[in-house]
GROMACS .gro file of C-alpha atoms in nm:
model
  395
    1MET     CA    1   7.493  14.789  10.029
    2SER     CA    2   7.575  14.797   9.660
    3ASN     CA    3   7.246  14.846   9.473
    4GLY     CA    4   7.138  14.994   9.138
    5SER     CA    5   6.877  14.928   8.863
    6ASP     CA    6   6.731  14.593   8.761
    7GLU     CA    7   6.917  14.549   8.431
    8ARG     CA    8   7.203  14.307   8.360
    9LEU     CA    9   7.551  14.419   8.259
   10ASP     CA   10   7.808  14.225   8.061
   11ARG     CA   11   8.106  14.110   8.265
   12ARG     CA   12   8.419  14.306   8.196
   13ASP     CA   13   8.766  14.169   8.147
   14PHE     CA   14   8.920  14.181   8.492
   15LEU     CA   15   9.271  14.097   8.370
   16ILE     CA   16   9.320  13.813   8.610
   17ALA     CA   17   9.668  13.752   8.480
   18SER     CA   18   9.776  14.108   8.559
   19ILE     CA   19   9.656  14.070   8.917
   20ALA     CA   20   9.850  13.751   8.976
   21THR     CA   21  10.166  13.924   9.094
   22ALA     CA   22  10.463  13.722   9.209
   23GLY     CA   23  10.405  13.803   9.576
   24THR     CA   24  10.038  13.709   9.568
   25SER     CA   25  10.099  13.394   9.368
   26ALA     CA   26  10.356  13.286   9.625
   27VAL     CA   27  10.108  13.347   9.906
   28LEU     CA   28   9.838  13.143   9.735
   29ALA     CA   29  10.072  12.859   9.649
   30ALA     CA   30  10.185  12.825  10.008
   31GLY     CA   31   9.846  12.889  10.168
   32ILE     CA   32   9.979  13.127  10.428
   33ALA     CA   33  10.327  13.226  10.317
   34ASP     CA   34  10.577  13.497  10.389
   35ALA     CA   35  10.521  13.766  10.126
   36GLN     CA   36  10.732  14.033  10.293
   37GLY     CA   37  10.938  14.093   9.982
   38ALA     CA   38  10.646  14.215   9.768
   39THR     CA   39  10.619  14.587   9.837
   40THR     CA   40  10.530  14.734   9.498
   41SER     CA   41  10.170  14.775   9.389
   42PRO     CA   42  10.080  14.632   9.046
   43ALA     CA   43   9.955  14.983   8.965
   44GLY     CA   44  10.298  15.135   9.029
   45PRO     CA   45  10.461  15.325   9.317
   46ALA     CA   46  10.329  15.646   9.463
   47SER     CA   47  10.483  15.971   9.342
   48GLY     CA   48  10.572  16.088   9.691
   49THR     CA   49  10.415  16.243   9.998
   50VAL     CA   50  10.307  16.606   9.979
   51TYR     CA   51  10.243  16.791  10.307
   52THR     CA   52  10.025  17.102  10.273
   53GLY     CA   53  10.177  17.271  10.578
   54ASP     CA   54   9.842  17.264  10.759
   55THR     CA   55   9.749  17.076  11.074
   56ILE     CA   56   9.401  16.978  11.196
   57GLN     CA   57   9.362  16.884  11.562
   58GLY     CA   58   9.738  16.833  11.576
   59LYS     CA   59   9.747  16.601  11.275
   60ARG     CA   60   9.943  16.692  10.962
   61VAL     CA   61   9.758  16.733  10.633
   62VAL     CA   62   9.872  16.569  10.309
   63SER     CA   63   9.748  16.612   9.953
   64ALA     CA   64   9.935  16.299   9.837
   65LEU     CA   65  10.076  16.006  10.030
   66ASP     CA   66  10.341  15.744   9.974
   67VAL     CA   67  10.350  15.515  10.278
   68ASN     CA   68  10.710  15.429  10.194
   69ASP     CA   69  10.801  15.780  10.317
   70LEU     CA   70  10.666  15.714  10.667
   71GLU     CA   71  10.875  15.600  10.961
   72PRO     CA   72  10.846  15.222  11.014
   73GLY     CA   73  10.744  15.057  11.338
   74ARG     CA   74  10.471  15.303  11.437
   75LYS     CA   75  10.124  15.437  11.361
   76HIS     CA   76  10.073  15.763  11.175
   77LEU     CA   77   9.755  15.975  11.199
   78LEU     CA   78   9.706  16.217  10.910
   79TYR     CA   79   9.437  16.410  10.728
   80PHE     CA   80   9.409  16.391  10.350
   81GLN     CA   81   9.300  16.710  10.171
   82GLY     CA   82   9.004  16.616   9.955
   83VAL     CA   83   8.779  16.812   9.724
   84GLU     CA   84   8.741  17.189   9.750
   85MET     CA   85   8.403  17.326   9.857
   86ALA     CA   86   8.221  17.637   9.736
   87SER     CA   87   8.364  17.821  10.037
   88GLY     CA   88   8.719  17.752   9.919
   89GLN     CA   89   8.774  17.512  10.210
   90HIS     CA   90   8.835  17.141  10.161
   91TRP     CA   91   8.673  16.824  10.281
   92HIS     CA   92   8.939  16.633  10.475
   93VAL     CA   93   8.936  16.260  10.543
   94SER     CA   94   9.116  16.078  10.822
   95VAL     CA   95   9.405  15.846  10.737
   96THR     CA   96   9.554  15.594  10.980
   97VAL     CA   97   9.869  15.413  10.870
   98ALA     CA   98  10.016  15.121  11.065
   99LYS     CA   99  10.368  15.100  10.919
  100GLY     CA  100  10.536  14.773  11.006
  101ALA     CA  101  10.890  14.750  11.136
  102ARG     CA  102  10.977  14.524  10.842
  103PRO     CA  103  10.898  14.560  10.471
  104GLY     CA  104  10.605  14.372  10.324
  105ARG     CA  105  10.276  14.402  10.143
  106ARG     CA  106  10.044  14.700  10.165
  107GLY     CA  107   9.675  14.669  10.246
  108VAL     CA  108   9.413  14.943  10.222
  109LEU     CA  109   9.092  14.935  10.430
  110THR     CA  110   8.813  15.183  10.353
  111SER     CA  111   8.471  15.264  10.497
  112GLY     CA  112   8.228  15.553  10.497
  113VAL     CA  113   8.179  15.559  10.120
  114HIS     CA  114   7.811  15.567  10.220
  115GLY     CA  115   7.737  15.797  10.509
  116ASP     CA  116   7.482  15.582  10.695
  117GLU     CA  117   7.701  15.272  10.732
  118MET     CA  118   7.835  15.279  11.086
  119SER     CA  119   7.932  14.916  11.141
  120SER     CA  120   8.175  14.940  10.851
  121VAL     CA  121   8.352  15.233  11.018
  122HIS     CA  122   8.373  15.054  11.352
  123THR     CA  123   8.508  14.738  11.190
  124VAL     CA  124   8.801  14.921  11.033
  125GLN     CA  125   8.869  15.115  11.353
  126THR     CA  126   8.873  14.791  11.553
  127VAL     CA  127   9.117  14.622  11.314
  128MET     CA  128   9.352  14.919  11.328
  129SER     CA  129   9.337  14.931  11.709
  130GLN     CA  130   9.459  14.570  11.724
  131LEU     CA  131   9.766  14.624  11.505
  132ASP     CA  132  10.111  14.659  11.660
  133PRO     CA  133  10.343  14.805  11.393
  134ALA     CA  134  10.651  14.686  11.583
  135GLN     CA  135  10.537  14.327  11.516
  136MET     CA  136  10.420  14.382  11.157
  137SER     CA  137  10.572  14.329  10.813
  138GLY     CA  138  10.429  14.573  10.558
  139THR     CA  139  10.166  14.842  10.594
  140VAL     CA  140   9.794  14.874  10.659
  141MET     CA  141   9.631  15.207  10.569
  142ALA     CA  142   9.275  15.287  10.679
  143VAL     CA  143   9.040  15.562  10.560
  144THR     CA  144   8.717  15.546  10.760
  145ASP     CA  145   8.528  15.857  10.642
  146VAL     CA  146   8.560  15.859  10.264
  147SER     CA  147   8.233  16.047  10.197
  148ARG     CA  148   8.258  16.316  10.464
  149PRO     CA  149   7.948  16.521  10.369
  150ALA     CA  150   7.729  16.209  10.371
  151LEU     CA  151   7.871  16.100  10.707
  152GLU     CA  152   7.806  16.440  10.862
  153SER     CA  153   7.433  16.387  10.807
  154MET     CA  154   7.446  16.006  10.840
  155GLN     CA  155   7.284  15.956  10.502
  156ARG     CA  156   7.375  15.729  10.213
  157ARG     CA  157   7.446  15.990   9.945
  158TRP     CA  158   7.669  16.296   9.914
  159PRO     CA  159   7.453  16.615   9.922
  160ASN     CA  160   7.597  16.788   9.617
  161GLN     CA  161   7.511  17.156   9.561
  162GLY     CA  162   7.709  17.239   9.248
  163ARG     CA  163   7.413  17.252   9.008
  164GLY     CA  164   7.132  17.278   9.256
  165ILE     CA  165   7.044  17.032   9.528
  166ASP     CA  166   7.136  16.678   9.430
  167LEU     CA  167   7.216  16.356   9.616
  168ILE     CA  168   7.498  16.154   9.459
  169ASP     CA  169   7.591  15.798   9.550
  170MET     CA  170   7.969  15.812   9.580
  171ASN     CA  171   7.990  15.438   9.522
  172ARG     CA  172   7.899  15.501   9.159
  173GLU     CA  173   8.181  15.752   9.103
  174TRP     CA  174   8.503  15.548   9.121
  175PRO     CA  175   8.778  15.581   9.011
  176GLY     CA  176   8.660  15.940   8.984
  177ASN     CA  177   8.802  16.233   8.793
  178GLU     CA  178   8.997  16.511   8.963
  179ASN     CA  179   8.859  16.754   8.701
  180GLY     CA  180   8.507  16.611   8.689
  181VAL     CA  181   8.181  16.804   8.695
  182THR     CA  182   8.064  16.701   9.045
  183ALA     CA  183   8.230  16.732   9.384
  184PRO     CA  184   8.189  16.359   9.467
  185GLY     CA  185   8.352  16.263   9.137
  186ARG     CA  186   8.644  16.502   9.194
  187HIS     CA  187   8.679  16.382   9.553
  188ALA     CA  188   8.688  16.021   9.436
  189GLY     CA  189   8.954  16.108   9.179
  190LEU     CA  190   9.174  16.280   9.436
  191LEU     CA  191   9.148  15.996   9.684
  192PHE     CA  192   9.197  15.718   9.431
  193ASP     CA  193   9.485  15.878   9.241
  194ARG     CA  194   9.679  16.029   9.531
  195LEU     CA  195   9.596  15.816   9.834
  196LEU     CA  196   9.431  15.479   9.776
  197ARG     CA  197   9.563  15.320   9.456
  198PRO     CA  198   9.930  15.419   9.499
  199ASN     CA  199   9.947  15.250   9.841
  200ALA     CA  200   9.756  14.927   9.776
  201ASP     CA  201   9.869  14.575   9.698
  202PHE     CA  202   9.518  14.464   9.802
  203ALA     CA  203   9.211  14.650   9.927
  204ILE     CA  204   8.891  14.586  10.123
  205ASP     CA  205   8.600  14.833  10.105
  206PHE     CA  206   8.360  14.782  10.397
  207HIS     CA  207   7.985  14.853  10.373
  208THR     CA  208   7.652  14.773  10.541
  209GLY     CA  209   7.293  14.766  10.427
  210THR     CA  210   7.130  15.097  10.344
  211THR     CA  211   6.884  15.288  10.563
  212GLY     CA  212   6.554  15.100  10.569
  213PHE     CA  213   6.703  14.775  10.445
  214ASP     CA  214   6.871  14.507  10.654
  215VAL     CA  215   7.126  14.256  10.522
  216THR     CA  216   7.310  13.951  10.647
  217ALA     CA  217   7.683  13.928  10.712
  218PHE     CA  218   7.821  13.856  10.364
  219THR     CA  219   8.088  13.957  10.115
  220ILE     CA  220   8.065  14.068   9.752
  221ALA     CA  221   8.361  13.918   9.569
  222GLY     CA  222   8.457  13.816   9.217
  223MET     CA  223   8.545  13.457   9.302
  224ASP     CA  224   8.683  13.392   8.952
  225VAL     CA  225   8.987  13.600   9.052
  226PRO     CA  226   9.205  13.363   9.260
  227GLU     CA  227   9.354  13.637   9.481
  228ILE     CA  228   9.008  13.771   9.565
  229ARG     CA  229   8.867  13.425   9.634
  230ALA     CA  230   9.152  13.350   9.873
  231MET     CA  231   9.068  13.659  10.081
  232ALA     CA  232   8.688  13.632  10.073
  233GLU     CA  233   8.692  13.271  10.193
  234LEU     CA  234   8.877  13.376  10.510
  235TYR     CA  235   8.570  13.545  10.665
  236PRO     CA  236   8.359  13.337  10.908
  237VAL     CA  237   8.031  13.468  10.761
  238GLY     CA  238   7.741  13.275  10.615
  239GLN     CA  239   7.721  13.409  10.260
  240ILE     CA  240   7.935  13.516   9.964
  241PHE     CA  241   7.785  13.697   9.666
  242ASP     CA  242   8.010  13.579   9.383
  243ASN     CA  243   7.957  13.865   9.140
  244HIS     CA  244   8.148  14.168   9.015
  245VAL     CA  245   7.826  14.375   9.030
  246TYR     CA  246   7.864  14.694   8.828
  247PRO     CA  247   8.107  14.967   8.729
  248GLY     CA  248   8.164  15.266   8.953
  249VAL     CA  249   8.199  15.087   9.288
  250LEU     CA  250   8.526  15.131   9.472
  251HIS     CA  251   8.635  14.768   9.484
  252ASN     CA  252   8.591  14.738   9.106
  253ALA     CA  253   8.806  15.047   9.053
  254PHE     CA  254   9.083  14.871   9.245
  255VAL     CA  255   9.035  14.552   9.043
  256ASP     CA  256   9.043  14.744   8.716
  257ALA     CA  257   9.376  14.891   8.832
  258GLY     CA  258   9.517  14.542   8.889
  259ILE     CA  259   9.465  14.539   9.267
  260PRO     CA  260   9.264  14.251   9.421
  261ALA     CA  261   8.970  14.392   9.617
  262PHE     CA  262   8.623  14.303   9.746
  263THR     CA  263   8.340  14.435   9.966
  264PRO     CA  264   8.221  14.299  10.301
  265GLU     CA  265   7.862  14.386  10.400
  266ILE     CA  266   7.799  14.412  10.774
  267GLY     CA  267   7.428  14.406  10.856
  268PRO     CA  268   7.198  14.708  10.899
  269ALA     CA  269   7.274  15.076  10.850
  270ARG     CA  270   7.293  15.349  11.117
  271VAL     CA  271   7.376  15.113  11.406
  272LEU     CA  272   7.673  14.921  11.543
  273ASN     CA  273   7.611  14.548  11.511
  274LEU     CA  274   7.888  14.434  11.743
  275GLU     CA  275   7.828  14.064  11.686
  276MET     CA  276   7.868  14.098  11.310
  277ILE     CA  277   8.158  14.342  11.346
  278SER     CA  278   8.355  14.080  11.540
  279LEU     CA  279   8.318  13.834  11.250
  280PHE     CA  280   8.458  14.082  11.000
  281VAL     CA  281   8.741  14.183  11.231
  282GLU     CA  282   8.837  13.816  11.261
  283GLY     CA  283   8.822  13.770  10.885
  284THR     CA  284   9.027  14.082  10.816
  285MET     CA  285   9.297  13.970  11.057
  286ASN     CA  286   9.300  13.641  10.866
  287VAL     CA  287   9.356  13.833  10.543
  288LEU     CA  288   9.647  14.026  10.695
  289LYS     CA  289   9.800  13.693  10.800
  290LEU     CA  290   9.746  13.554  10.450
  291HIS     CA  291   9.953  13.839  10.309
  292GLY     CA  292  10.229  13.799  10.567
  293ILE     CA  293  10.159  14.134  10.736
  294LEU     CA  294  10.076  13.959  11.063
  295ALA     CA  295  10.212  13.634  11.204
  296GLY     CA  296  10.016  13.361  11.377
  297PRO     CA  297   9.749  13.101  11.305
  298LEU     CA  298   9.426  13.179  11.124
  299GLY     CA  299   9.101  13.225  11.309
  300ARG     CA  300   8.773  13.085  11.184
  301THR     CA  301   8.698  13.101  10.812
  302GLY     CA  302   8.404  13.046  10.580
  303LYS     CA  303   8.461  12.671  10.592
  304ASP     CA  304   8.398  12.672  10.966
  305VAL     CA  305   8.052  12.826  10.928
  306GLY     CA  306   7.938  12.646  10.611
  307VAL     CA  307   7.937  12.954  10.389
  308PHE     CA  308   7.673  12.963  10.114
  309ILE     CA  309   7.798  13.099   9.780
  310GLY     CA  310   7.557  13.237   9.522
  311ASN     CA  311   7.628  13.424   9.200
  312SER     CA  312   7.298  13.612   9.165
  313ALA     CA  313   7.043  13.782   9.389
  314LEU     CA  314   6.672  13.787   9.315
  315PRO     CA  315   6.503  14.117   9.410
  316ILE     CA  316   6.144  14.081   9.530
  317LEU     CA  317   5.976  14.417   9.466
  318ALA     CA  318   5.661  14.559   9.620
  319THR     CA  319   5.366  14.582   9.385
  320GLN     CA  320   5.139  14.766   9.631
  321GLY     CA  321   5.165  15.025   9.903
  322GLY     CA  322   5.107  14.922  10.264
  323LEU     CA  323   5.248  14.742  10.567
  324VAL     CA  324   5.480  14.450  10.501
  325GLU     CA  325   5.503  14.137  10.715
  326HIS     CA  326   5.801  13.911  10.647
  327LEU     CA  327   5.741  13.536  10.670
  328VAL     CA  328   6.111  13.444  10.661
  329LYS     CA  329   6.423  13.575  10.832
  330LEU     CA  330   6.769  13.673  10.715
  331ASN     CA  331   6.984  13.367  10.629
  332ASP     CA  332   6.676  13.143  10.603
  333LYS     CA  333   6.680  12.892  10.321
  334VAL     CA  334   6.386  12.921  10.082
  335VAL     CA  335   6.258  12.708   9.796
  336ALA     CA  336   6.104  12.812   9.468
  337GLY     CA  337   5.737  12.902   9.517
  338GLN     CA  338   5.773  12.971   9.889
  339LYS     CA  339   5.577  13.266  10.027
  340VAL     CA  340   5.818  13.515  10.187
  341ALA     CA  341   5.601  13.821  10.269
  342ILE     CA  342   5.247  13.955  10.277
  343GLN     CA  343   5.122  14.312  10.260
  344ARG     CA  344   4.817  14.482  10.411
  345ASN     CA  345   4.643  14.811  10.338
  346SER     CA  346   4.511  15.062  10.591
  347PHE     CA  347   4.207  14.840  10.662
  348GLY     CA  348   4.425  14.541  10.742
  349GLU     CA  349   4.321  14.363  10.424
  350VAL     CA  350   4.587  14.152  10.250
  351VAL     CA  351   4.658  14.327   9.919
  352ALA     CA  352   4.963  14.132   9.806
  353GLU     CA  353   5.152  13.810   9.871
  354TYR     CA  354   5.512  13.766   9.763
  355THR     CA  355   5.691  13.444   9.675
  356SER     CA  356   6.043  13.351   9.573
  357SER     CA  357   6.087  13.214   9.222
  358VAL     CA  358   6.425  13.059   9.312
  359ALA     CA  359   6.579  12.835   9.577
  360GLY     CA  360   6.843  13.007   9.785
  361GLU     CA  361   6.899  13.204  10.106
  362VAL     CA  362   6.754  13.534  10.226
  363THR     CA  363   7.035  13.790  10.211
  364GLY     CA  364   6.841  14.116  10.258
  365GLN     CA  365   6.503  14.240  10.382
  366ARG     CA  366   6.330  14.574  10.400
  367SER     CA  367   6.337  14.689  10.763
  368ASP     CA  368   6.095  14.981  10.719
  369ALA     CA  369   5.750  14.838  10.783
  370MET     CA  370   5.573  15.046  10.517
  371THR     CA  371   5.659  15.065  10.149
  372GLU     CA  372   5.538  15.203   9.821
  373PRO     CA  373   5.530  15.005   9.496
  374GLY     CA  374   5.869  14.937   9.340
  375ASN     CA  375   6.071  14.919   9.661
  376PRO     CA  376   6.265  14.596   9.725
  377LEU     CA  377   6.118  14.384  10.002
  378ALA     CA  378   6.382  14.112   9.998
  379PHE     CA  379   6.677  13.970   9.810
  380ILE     CA  380   6.727  13.597   9.767
  381LEU     CA  381   7.087  13.489   9.710
  382PHE     CA  382   7.101  13.190   9.475
  383HIS     CA  383   7.326  13.015   9.226
  384LYS     CA  384   7.247  13.071   8.861
  385ALA     CA  385   7.367  12.785   8.640
  386THR     CA  386   7.458  13.017   8.353
  387PRO     CA  387   7.551  13.359   8.498
  388ASP     CA  388   7.525  13.646   8.253
  389GLY     CA  389   7.781  13.881   8.402
  390GLY     CA  390   7.767  14.163   8.654
  391GLU     CA  391   7.434  14.266   8.798
  392THR     CA  392   7.276  14.581   8.934
  393TYR     CA  393   6.990  14.607   9.177
  394PRO     CA  394   6.710  14.845   9.276
  395GLU     CA  395   6.775  15.041   9.593
   0.00000   0.00000   0.00000
């Protein structure tokens, strides 16, 4: 889940006009239209595919990729050569490309930016397994293990060793810098410059809640960008967080490059929530139909489930240490002044009671039963009448 500190950030200029490409505008105007002719990313074409000459488990390794170089009508399994380690070896990430038999738009699906978010990985894998390139127009590229070192230990952050032991959240590093001072920043730069951005007309970066904190099925999307709104509304999930959040996250790097993008959030970390995964698979297939990559009628959308849209999230932070008992559940509606949790010390005495100061819906709750002061216990999604730009949140 995308979290940070408690301060507010000014909203940046997201260059809506630059995102409104001819192909996307045609799709939006027609609802679900044939956009097969739009094959060039607003950020420009890739510079070409570079094969390193290596193979890993029978799969060829690339250090740059242009999906236009790949044979149409089939799936391609590759490894991308990421950042170099202290040993001189490289972290490699898996790349699956479903190249349609006919030209069309190019979508990029990513997961594993945080290493403890398993449902996001499974969602992308499931979407890719359902694609038949022979029946497709355009291309879908998936990268499911972006932050390999974090995934290896199933933890949120990249264990960086360059200047002593450090844990770096890779979803604060985008678009990265190939010559940056940290391995995660260099890795992000390599992936974004040579793999992700050059092959994207739109992008979806999948996440879940973080370890110890459960979330609902929702999407984070800048709904003031028409192309992003059109995609986010196609998911049959109960909540949309209408906010650009903060710099450094992957979907904002895409948006800053003129590529519509957003982030689905798929429940708790470290597990596979198959019920939620199915909702995001259905929504993603809807998005691929919106862009003309797939044919056929839409499945369920946000309208079918009565999606709640809020533009701010209230963090309720612990003021004491002790055991926490939640009095509300995820997706519950709350009113201002409603008690949402109580906390007890080692004697079982109630040491704190927590209330919501806003009316909205519960979008996240601490799943670890014990907490220290300062940890978030819950987030309440609500609509602020006068939003003050992007927001960051305590982890």
